[in-house]
Amino acid sequence: MDARSRLIVALDVPDAATAIASAERLAGSVGMFKVGLQLFVAEGPSVVRSLRERFPDVDIFLDLKLHDIPNTMRGAIGAARRLGCRFITVHAGSGVQHLRACVEEAGDALGILAVTVLTSQDAQACAEAGHTRSPAELVELRARCAAEAGCAGIVCSGQELERVQAVAPDLFKVVPGIRPAGSAVGDQKRVMTPAMAIAQGATHLVVGRPIMKADDPAAAASAIVNEIASA
Ligand code: C5P
């Protein structure tokens, strides 16, 4: 995998026009566009179709973090498959049977990424949610479920990479909460630099604000690609 194809940029913008304008600036510098809740709720599947048509060489990662009963999940996953997305996220917290239903429905072209524990959650947030395990223990447990269900990959923070490598060695490790040295952390809690995340086994990095809010987003993306390449 080359360095550019490992970089996923989060198009966390309010509407399709802004997303297309950002995508035009970034298409040559990144491997994948991530369409998340804000953009998808505002614009629906048409924004995915527009991105697919205009930028056929850049894959789409539909980050909807689905969490429902298996029958409903199957319906949504089938719709994402027909849209031509490369990856879609589902929450890993409902166990192997739910994840397996998603994997079956996705087929070969669409990869199911299981979100282990959000990178914005720390130990206190996990305790408040009723978990008695630490975030790292939960991530490991859920990575194990994802591997057993046949998921394409997991989403975790850089800080759990070594741990998940042991239980899910063959899965993609997609890592948000990436912050180049000196950039603002914002609401993220379990953060890591691009070089460190790659060195510890990330296969893909998800970067939003450090690129999208930069004065020159394409230059910020290229700097991260260079950091990936040298790591
Ligand atoms: O702006 P920032 O780089 O923090 O954006 C990270 C992106 O990754 C956001 O779109 C967020 O929804 C997503 N994400 C995350 N943590 C996860 C899964 C996805 O931050 N566990």
PDB file of C-alpha atoms and ligand atoms in Angstrom:
ATOM      1  CA  MET A   1       0.000   0.000   0.000  1.00  0.00           C
ATOM      2  CA  ASP A   2       1.498   3.385  -0.918  1.00  0.00           C
ATOM      3  CA  ALA A   3       1.563   6.257   1.581  1.00  0.00           C
ATOM      4  CA  ARG A   4      -1.185   8.274  -0.100  1.00  0.00           C
ATOM      5  CA  SER A   5      -3.656   5.389  -0.158  1.00  0.00           C
ATOM      6  CA  ARG A   6      -3.301   5.133   3.620  1.00  0.00           C
ATOM      7  CA  LEU A   7      -4.584   8.656   4.193  1.00  0.00           C
ATOM      8  CA  ILE A   8      -8.338   9.108   4.645  1.00  0.00           C
ATOM      9  CA  VAL A   9      -9.606  12.669   4.911  1.00  0.00           C
ATOM     10  CA  ALA A  10     -12.812  13.299   6.848  1.00  0.00           C
ATOM     11  CA  LEU A  11     -15.048  15.584   4.780  1.00  0.00           C
ATOM     12  CA  ASP A  12     -16.749  16.913   7.908  1.00  0.00           C
ATOM     13  CA  VAL A  13     -18.524  19.814   6.203  1.00  0.00           C
ATOM     14  CA  PRO A  14     -22.159  20.959   6.194  1.00  0.00           C
ATOM     15  CA  ASP A  15     -23.143  20.517   2.534  1.00  0.00           C
ATOM     16  CA  ALA A  16     -22.327  18.905  -0.809  1.00  0.00           C
ATOM     17  CA  ALA A  17     -20.974  22.075  -2.439  1.00  0.00           C
ATOM     18  CA  THR A  18     -18.381  22.505   0.325  1.00  0.00           C
ATOM     19  CA  ALA A  19     -17.531  18.793   0.198  1.00  0.00           C
ATOM     20  CA  ILE A  20     -16.974  18.848  -3.580  1.00  0.00           C
ATOM     21  CA  ALA A  21     -14.870  22.026  -3.321  1.00  0.00           C
ATOM     22  CA  SER A  22     -12.700  20.428  -0.594  1.00  0.00           C
ATOM     23  CA  ALA A  23     -12.468  17.188  -2.572  1.00  0.00           C
ATOM     24  CA  GLU A  24     -11.273  19.092  -5.649  1.00  0.00           C
ATOM     25  CA  ARG A  25      -8.392  20.565  -3.632  1.00  0.00           C
ATOM     26  CA  LEU A  26      -7.497  17.242  -2.007  1.00  0.00           C
ATOM     27  CA  ALA A  27      -8.140  14.556  -4.652  1.00  0.00           C
ATOM     28  CA  GLY A  28      -4.488  14.337  -5.715  1.00  0.00           C
ATOM     29  CA  SER A  29      -3.171  14.147  -2.170  1.00  0.00           C
ATOM     30  CA  VAL A  30      -5.310  11.554  -0.348  1.00  0.00           C
ATOM     31  CA  GLY A  31      -6.429   7.958  -0.837  1.00  0.00           C
ATOM     32  CA  MET A  32      -9.999   8.089   0.427  1.00  0.00           C
ATOM     33  CA  PHE A  33     -12.765  10.539   1.306  1.00  0.00           C
ATOM     34  CA  LYS A  34     -14.708   9.884   4.475  1.00  0.00           C
ATOM     35  CA  VAL A  35     -18.358  10.906   4.389  1.00  0.00           C
ATOM     36  CA  GLY A  36     -19.621  11.103   7.953  1.00  0.00           C
ATOM     37  CA  LEU A  37     -22.828  11.818   9.785  1.00  0.00           C
ATOM     38  CA  GLN A  38     -22.935  15.573   9.287  1.00  0.00           C
ATOM     39  CA  LEU A  39     -22.614  15.458   5.500  1.00  0.00           C
ATOM     40  CA  PHE A  40     -24.708  12.304   5.012  1.00  0.00           C
ATOM     41  CA  VAL A  41     -27.604  13.540   7.151  1.00  0.00           C
ATOM     42  CA  ALA A  42     -27.562  16.861   5.284  1.00  0.00           C
ATOM     43  CA  GLU A  43     -27.265  15.533   1.737  1.00  0.00           C
ATOM     44  CA  GLY A  44     -28.024  11.797   1.732  1.00  0.00           C
ATOM     45  CA  PRO A  45     -26.672   9.283  -0.805  1.00  0.00           C
ATOM     46  CA  SER A  46     -26.542  11.867  -3.607  1.00  0.00           C
ATOM     47  CA  VAL A  47     -23.344  13.344  -2.160  1.00  0.00           C
ATOM     48  CA  VAL A  48     -21.704   9.907  -2.309  1.00  0.00           C
ATOM     49  CA  ARG A  49     -22.820   9.492  -5.939  1.00  0.00           C
ATOM     50  CA  SER A  50     -21.421  12.942  -6.822  1.00  0.00           C
ATOM     51  CA  LEU A  51     -18.059  12.188  -5.205  1.00  0.00           C
ATOM     52  CA  ARG A  52     -17.899   8.787  -6.947  1.00  0.00           C
ATOM     53  CA  GLU A  53     -18.639  10.367 -10.338  1.00  0.00           C
ATOM     54  CA  ARG A  54     -16.247  13.303 -10.017  1.00  0.00           C
ATOM     55  CA  PHE A  55     -13.360  11.500  -8.322  1.00  0.00           C
ATOM     56  CA  PRO A  56     -13.464   7.878  -9.552  1.00  0.00           C
ATOM     57  CA  ASP A  57      -9.894   7.232  -8.346  1.00  0.00           C
ATOM     58  CA  VAL A  58     -10.635   8.143  -4.728  1.00  0.00           C
ATOM     59  CA  ASP A  59     -12.508   5.578  -2.627  1.00  0.00           C
ATOM     60  CA  ILE A  60     -15.410   6.486  -0.347  1.00  0.00           C
ATOM     61  CA  PHE A  61     -15.551   5.523   3.294  1.00  0.00           C
ATOM     62  CA  LEU A  62     -19.093   5.882   4.640  1.00  0.00           C
ATOM     63  CA  ASP A  63     -18.658   6.554   8.350  1.00  0.00           C
ATOM     64  CA  LEU A  64     -22.168   6.154   9.738  1.00  0.00           C
ATOM     65  CA  LYS A  65     -21.241   4.033  12.791  1.00  0.00           C
ATOM     66  CA  LEU A  66     -24.381   1.934  12.432  1.00  0.00           C
ATOM     67  CA  HIS A  67     -25.789   0.241  15.507  1.00  0.00           C
ATOM     68  CA  ASP A  68     -29.137  -1.589  15.224  1.00  0.00           C
ATOM     69  CA  ILE A  69     -30.675  -5.049  15.047  1.00  0.00           C
ATOM     70  CA  PRO A  70     -29.148  -7.366  12.396  1.00  0.00           C
ATOM     71  CA  ASN A  71     -32.125  -7.152  10.015  1.00  0.00           C
ATOM     72  CA  THR A  72     -31.985  -3.343   9.920  1.00  0.00           C
ATOM     73  CA  MET A  73     -28.199  -3.385   9.616  1.00  0.00           C
ATOM     74  CA  ARG A  74     -28.447  -5.694   6.609  1.00  0.00           C
ATOM     75  CA  GLY A  75     -30.771  -3.251   4.859  1.00  0.00           C
ATOM     76  CA  ALA A  76     -28.418  -0.318   5.413  1.00  0.00           C
ATOM     77  CA  ILE A  77     -25.293  -2.280   4.465  1.00  0.00           C
ATOM     78  CA  GLY A  78     -26.920  -3.480   1.230  1.00  0.00           C
ATOM     79  CA  ALA A  79     -27.758   0.127   0.329  1.00  0.00           C
ATOM     80  CA  ALA A  80     -24.144   1.218   0.995  1.00  0.00           C
ATOM     81  CA  ARG A  81     -22.859  -1.649  -1.160  1.00  0.00           C
ATOM     82  CA  ARG A  82     -25.051  -0.517  -4.072  1.00  0.00           C
ATOM     83  CA  LEU A  83     -23.664   3.032  -3.678  1.00  0.00           C
ATOM     84  CA  GLY A  84     -20.164   1.741  -4.390  1.00  0.00           C
ATOM     85  CA  CYS A  85     -18.543   2.613  -1.060  1.00  0.00           C
ATOM     86  CA  ARG A  86     -15.238   0.959  -0.140  1.00  0.00           C
ATOM     87  CA  PHE A  87     -15.741   0.917   3.648  1.00  0.00           C
ATOM     88  CA  ILE A  88     -18.613   1.433   6.080  1.00  0.00           C
ATOM     89  CA  THR A  89     -18.413   1.610   9.875  1.00  0.00           C
ATOM     90  CA  VAL A  90     -20.614  -0.258  12.340  1.00  0.00           C
ATOM     91  CA  HIS A  91     -20.325  -0.280  16.129  1.00  0.00           C
ATOM     92  CA  ALA A  92     -18.578  -3.394  17.422  1.00  0.00           C
ATOM     93  CA  GLY A  93     -20.354  -3.296  20.787  1.00  0.00           C
ATOM     94  CA  SER A  94     -23.295  -5.533  19.850  1.00  0.00           C
ATOM     95  CA  GLY A  95     -21.262  -8.704  19.464  1.00  0.00           C
ATOM     96  CA  VAL A  96     -20.235 -11.271  16.871  1.00  0.00           C
ATOM     97  CA  GLN A  97     -23.674 -12.252  15.541  1.00  0.00           C
ATOM     98  CA  HIS A  98     -24.539  -8.643  14.640  1.00  0.00           C
ATOM     99  CA  LEU A  99     -21.166  -8.083  12.988  1.00  0.00           C
ATOM    100  CA  ARG A 100     -21.437 -11.324  11.051  1.00  0.00           C
ATOM    101  CA  ALA A 101     -24.783 -10.260   9.564  1.00  0.00           C
ATOM    102  CA  CYS A 102     -23.111  -7.068   8.326  1.00  0.00           C
ATOM    103  CA  VAL A 103     -20.175  -8.961   6.822  1.00  0.00           C
ATOM    104  CA  GLU A 104     -22.511 -11.386   5.000  1.00  0.00           C
ATOM    105  CA  GLU A 105     -24.530  -8.545   3.515  1.00  0.00           C
ATOM    106  CA  ALA A 106     -21.468  -6.512   2.507  1.00  0.00           C
ATOM    107  CA  GLY A 107     -19.971  -9.130   0.197  1.00  0.00           C
ATOM    108  CA  ASP A 108     -16.458  -8.692  -1.178  1.00  0.00           C
ATOM    109  CA  ALA A 109     -16.478  -5.109  -2.474  1.00  0.00           C
ATOM    110  CA  LEU A 110     -17.609  -3.316   0.698  1.00  0.00           C
ATOM    111  CA  GLY A 111     -15.427  -3.652   3.794  1.00  0.00           C
ATOM    112  CA  ILE A 112     -17.020  -3.638   7.237  1.00  0.00           C
ATOM    113  CA  LEU A 113     -14.996  -1.625   9.749  1.00  0.00           C
ATOM    114  CA  ALA A 114     -15.939  -2.266  13.359  1.00  0.00           C
ATOM    115  CA  VAL A 115     -15.649   0.787  15.618  1.00  0.00           C
ATOM    116  CA  THR A 116     -14.190  -0.452  18.898  1.00  0.00           C
ATOM    117  CA  VAL A 117     -14.232   2.525  21.307  1.00  0.00           C
ATOM    118  CA  LEU A 118     -14.551   6.110  20.064  1.00  0.00           C
ATOM    119  CA  THR A 119     -11.280   8.042  20.239  1.00  0.00           C
ATOM    120  CA  SER A 120     -13.175  10.809  22.042  1.00  0.00           C
ATOM    121  CA  GLN A 121     -13.959   8.431  24.953  1.00  0.00           C
ATOM    122  CA  ASP A 122     -11.604   8.148  27.911  1.00  0.00           C
ATOM    123  CA  ALA A 123     -11.757   5.906  30.994  1.00  0.00           C
ATOM    124  CA  GLN A 124     -14.248   8.200  32.705  1.00  0.00           C
ATOM    125  CA  ALA A 125     -16.605   8.192  29.702  1.00  0.00           C
ATOM    126  CA  CYS A 126     -16.438   4.371  29.530  1.00  0.00           C
ATOM    127  CA  ALA A 127     -17.187   4.124  33.269  1.00  0.00           C
ATOM    128  CA  GLU A 128     -20.117   6.538  32.909  1.00  0.00           C
ATOM    129  CA  ALA A 129     -21.467   4.317  30.124  1.00  0.00           C
ATOM    130  CA  GLY A 130     -21.483   1.369  32.524  1.00  0.00           C
ATOM    131  CA  HIS A 131     -18.342  -0.424  31.367  1.00  0.00           C
ATOM    132  CA  THR A 132     -16.158  -1.987  34.024  1.00  0.00           C
ATOM    133  CA  ARG A 133     -13.269  -2.566  31.617  1.00  0.00           C
ATOM    134  CA  SER A 134     -10.734   0.096  30.627  1.00  0.00           C
ATOM    135  CA  PRO A 135     -10.926   1.568  27.099  1.00  0.00           C
ATOM    136  CA  ALA A 136      -7.924  -0.550  26.031  1.00  0.00           C
ATOM    137  CA  GLU A 137      -9.487  -3.776  27.356  1.00  0.00           C
ATOM    138  CA  LEU A 138     -12.756  -2.963  25.593  1.00  0.00           C
ATOM    139  CA  VAL A 139     -10.923  -2.257  22.343  1.00  0.00           C
ATOM    140  CA  GLU A 140      -9.159  -5.628  22.557  1.00  0.00           C
ATOM    141  CA  LEU A 141     -12.392  -7.498  23.300  1.00  0.00           C
ATOM    142  CA  ARG A 142     -14.192  -5.827  20.397  1.00  0.00           C
ATOM    143  CA  ALA A 143     -11.270  -6.342  18.002  1.00  0.00           C
ATOM    144  CA  ARG A 144     -11.498 -10.041  18.822  1.00  0.00           C
ATOM    145  CA  CYS A 145     -15.237 -10.019  17.965  1.00  0.00           C
ATOM    146  CA  ALA A 146     -14.524  -8.187  14.693  1.00  0.00           C
ATOM    147  CA  ALA A 147     -11.909 -10.768  13.688  1.00  0.00           C
ATOM    148  CA  GLU A 148     -14.222 -13.655  14.570  1.00  0.00           C
ATOM    149  CA  ALA A 149     -17.042 -12.136  12.502  1.00  0.00           C
ATOM    150  CA  GLY A 150     -14.782 -11.688   9.453  1.00  0.00           C
ATOM    151  CA  CYS A 151     -14.759  -7.877   9.398  1.00  0.00           C
ATOM    152  CA  ALA A 152     -12.339  -6.147   7.006  1.00  0.00           C
ATOM    153  CA  GLY A 153     -10.958  -4.010   9.784  1.00  0.00           C
ATOM    154  CA  ILE A 154     -11.390  -2.154  13.021  1.00  0.00           C
ATOM    155  CA  VAL A 155     -11.319   1.481  14.041  1.00  0.00           C
ATOM    156  CA  CYS A 156      -9.305   2.174  17.186  1.00  0.00           C
ATOM    157  CA  SER A 157      -7.009   4.820  18.604  1.00  0.00           C
ATOM    158  CA  GLY A 158      -3.258   4.688  18.052  1.00  0.00           C
ATOM    159  CA  GLN A 159      -2.781   3.879  21.694  1.00  0.00           C
ATOM    160  CA  GLU A 160      -4.340   0.396  21.361  1.00  0.00           C
ATOM    161  CA  LEU A 161      -2.568  -0.653  18.159  1.00  0.00           C
ATOM    162  CA  GLU A 162      -0.079  -3.004  19.768  1.00  0.00           C
ATOM    163  CA  ARG A 163      -2.857  -4.706  21.714  1.00  0.00           C
ATOM    164  CA  VAL A 164      -5.143  -5.260  18.708  1.00  0.00           C
ATOM    165  CA  GLN A 165      -2.289  -6.519  16.553  1.00  0.00           C
ATOM    166  CA  ALA A 166      -2.133  -9.591  18.781  1.00  0.00           C
ATOM    167  CA  VAL A 167      -5.846 -10.463  18.493  1.00  0.00           C
ATOM    168  CA  ALA A 168      -6.657  -9.210  14.966  1.00  0.00           C
ATOM    169  CA  PRO A 169      -3.376  -9.355  13.025  1.00  0.00           C
ATOM    170  CA  ASP A 170      -4.963  -9.612   9.564  1.00  0.00           C
ATOM    171  CA  LEU A 171      -7.508  -6.822   9.875  1.00  0.00           C
ATOM    172  CA  PHE A 172      -7.109  -3.238   8.629  1.00  0.00           C
ATOM    173  CA  LYS A 173      -6.353  -0.897  11.539  1.00  0.00           C
ATOM    174  CA  VAL A 174      -8.027   2.418  10.787  1.00  0.00           C
ATOM    175  CA  VAL A 175      -6.952   5.111  13.217  1.00  0.00           C
ATOM    176  CA  PRO A 176      -8.645   8.486  13.838  1.00  0.00           C
ATOM    177  CA  GLY A 177      -7.553  10.919  16.542  1.00  0.00           C
ATOM    178  CA  ILE A 178      -4.460  11.688  14.457  1.00  0.00           C
ATOM    179  CA  ARG A 179      -2.710  14.911  15.340  1.00  0.00           C
ATOM    180  CA  PRO A 180       0.523  16.046  13.677  1.00  0.00           C
ATOM    181  CA  ALA A 181       2.928  17.467  16.283  1.00  0.00           C
ATOM    182  CA  GLY A 182       1.736  20.887  17.454  1.00  0.00           C
ATOM    183  CA  SER A 183      -1.850  20.716  16.105  1.00  0.00           C
ATOM    184  CA  ALA A 184      -4.933  21.294  18.269  1.00  0.00           C
ATOM    185  CA  VAL A 185      -6.413  18.206  19.928  1.00  0.00           C
ATOM    186  CA  GLY A 186     -10.007  19.536  20.065  1.00  0.00           C
ATOM    187  CA  ASP A 187     -12.518  17.014  21.462  1.00  0.00           C
ATOM    188  CA  GLN A 188     -10.293  13.983  20.815  1.00  0.00           C
ATOM    189  CA  LYS A 189      -8.799  12.246  23.861  1.00  0.00           C
ATOM    190  CA  ARG A 190      -6.672   9.290  22.722  1.00  0.00           C
ATOM    191  CA  VAL A 191      -4.522  11.010  20.068  1.00  0.00           C
ATOM    192  CA  MET A 192      -1.288  10.130  18.244  1.00  0.00           C
ATOM    193  CA  THR A 193       0.968  11.607  15.531  1.00  0.00           C
ATOM    194  CA  PRO A 194       0.837  10.148  11.984  1.00  0.00           C
ATOM    195  CA  ALA A 195       4.377   8.723  12.180  1.00  0.00           C
ATOM    196  CA  MET A 196       3.807   7.076  15.534  1.00  0.00           C
ATOM    197  CA  ALA A 197       0.488   5.509  14.464  1.00  0.00           C
ATOM    198  CA  ILE A 198       2.035   4.027  11.303  1.00  0.00           C
ATOM    199  CA  ALA A 199       5.062   2.769  13.228  1.00  0.00           C
ATOM    200  CA  GLN A 200       2.738   0.975  15.643  1.00  0.00           C
ATOM    201  CA  GLY A 201       0.776  -0.796  12.906  1.00  0.00           C
ATOM    202  CA  ALA A 202      -1.989   1.496  11.592  1.00  0.00           C
ATOM    203  CA  THR A 203      -2.904   0.599   8.009  1.00  0.00           C
ATOM    204  CA  HIS A 204      -4.976   3.778   7.450  1.00  0.00           C
ATOM    205  CA  LEU A 205      -5.112   7.175   9.169  1.00  0.00           C
ATOM    206  CA  VAL A 206      -8.307   9.238   9.403  1.00  0.00           C
ATOM    207  CA  VAL A 207      -7.615  12.963   9.544  1.00  0.00           C
ATOM    208  CA  GLY A 208     -10.242  15.692   9.710  1.00  0.00           C
ATOM    209  CA  ARG A 209      -9.571  19.104  11.221  1.00  0.00           C
ATOM    210  CA  PRO A 210      -5.751  19.114  10.904  1.00  0.00           C
ATOM    211  CA  ILE A 211      -6.330  19.025   7.103  1.00  0.00           C
ATOM    212  CA  MET A 212      -9.764  20.591   6.628  1.00  0.00           C
ATOM    213  CA  LYS A 213      -9.060  23.593   8.894  1.00  0.00           C
ATOM    214  CA  ALA A 214      -5.519  24.183   7.616  1.00  0.00           C
ATOM    215  CA  ASP A 215      -4.783  27.361   5.624  1.00  0.00           C
ATOM    216  CA  ASP A 216      -3.635  25.096   2.765  1.00  0.00           C
ATOM    217  CA  PRO A 217      -5.427  21.715   3.091  1.00  0.00           C
ATOM    218  CA  ALA A 218      -3.568  20.096   0.174  1.00  0.00           C
ATOM    219  CA  ALA A 219      -0.198  21.065   1.685  1.00  0.00           C
ATOM    220  CA  ALA A 220      -1.295  19.738   5.097  1.00  0.00           C
ATOM    221  CA  ALA A 221      -2.359  16.449   3.470  1.00  0.00           C
ATOM    222  CA  SER A 222       0.935  16.158   1.563  1.00  0.00           C
ATOM    223  CA  ALA A 223       2.907  16.759   4.759  1.00  0.00           C
ATOM    224  CA  ILE A 224       1.034  13.887   6.415  1.00  0.00           C
ATOM    225  CA  VAL A 225       1.619  11.623   3.384  1.00  0.00           C
ATOM    226  CA  ASN A 226       5.350  12.417   3.637  1.00  0.00           C
ATOM    227  CA  GLU A 227       5.286  11.620   7.349  1.00  0.00           C
ATOM    228  CA  ILE A 228       3.532   8.291   6.560  1.00  0.00           C
ATOM    229  CA  ALA A 229       6.128   7.486   3.883  1.00  0.00           C
ATOM    230  CA  SER A 230       9.072   8.162   6.174  1.00  0.00           C
ATOM    231  CA  ALA A 231       7.557   6.166   9.028  1.00  0.00           C
TER     232      ALA A 231
HETATM  233  O1  C5P B   1     -11.168  16.306  13.006  1.00  0.00           O
HETATM  234  P1  C5P B   1     -10.649  14.954  13.440  1.00  0.00           P
HETATM  235  O2  C5P B   1      -9.304  14.605  12.838  1.00  0.00           O
HETATM  236  O3  C5P B   1     -10.705  14.766  14.933  1.00  0.00           O
HETATM  237  O4  C5P B   1     -11.708  13.945  12.767  1.00  0.00           O
HETATM  238  C1  C5P B   1     -11.724  12.583  13.054  1.00  0.00           C
HETATM  239  C2  C5P B   1     -12.807  11.928  12.245  1.00  0.00           C
HETATM  240  O5  C5P B   1     -12.815  10.553  12.550  1.00  0.00           O
HETATM  241  C3  C5P B   1     -14.217  12.453  12.523  1.00  0.00           C
HETATM  242  O6  C5P B   1     -14.909  12.453  11.288  1.00  0.00           O
HETATM  243  C4  C5P B   1     -14.805  11.433  13.464  1.00  0.00           C
HETATM  244  O7  C5P B   1     -16.202  11.308  13.279  1.00  0.00           O
HETATM  245  C5  C5P B   1     -14.093  10.157  13.021  1.00  0.00           C
HETATM  246  N1  C5P B   1     -13.951   9.106  14.039  1.00  0.00           N
HETATM  247  C6  C5P B   1     -13.365   9.317  15.269  1.00  0.00           C
HETATM  248  N2  C5P B   1     -13.288   8.309  16.187  1.00  0.00           N
HETATM  249  C7  C5P B   1     -13.744   7.083  15.882  1.00  0.00           C
HETATM  250  C8  C5P B   1     -14.298   6.843  14.612  1.00  0.00           C
HETATM  251  C9  C5P B   1     -14.366   7.884  13.707  1.00  0.00           C
HETATM  252  O8  C5P B   1     -12.902  10.429  15.533  1.00  0.00           O
HETATM  253  N3  C5P B   1     -13.620   6.098  16.742  1.00  0.00           N
END
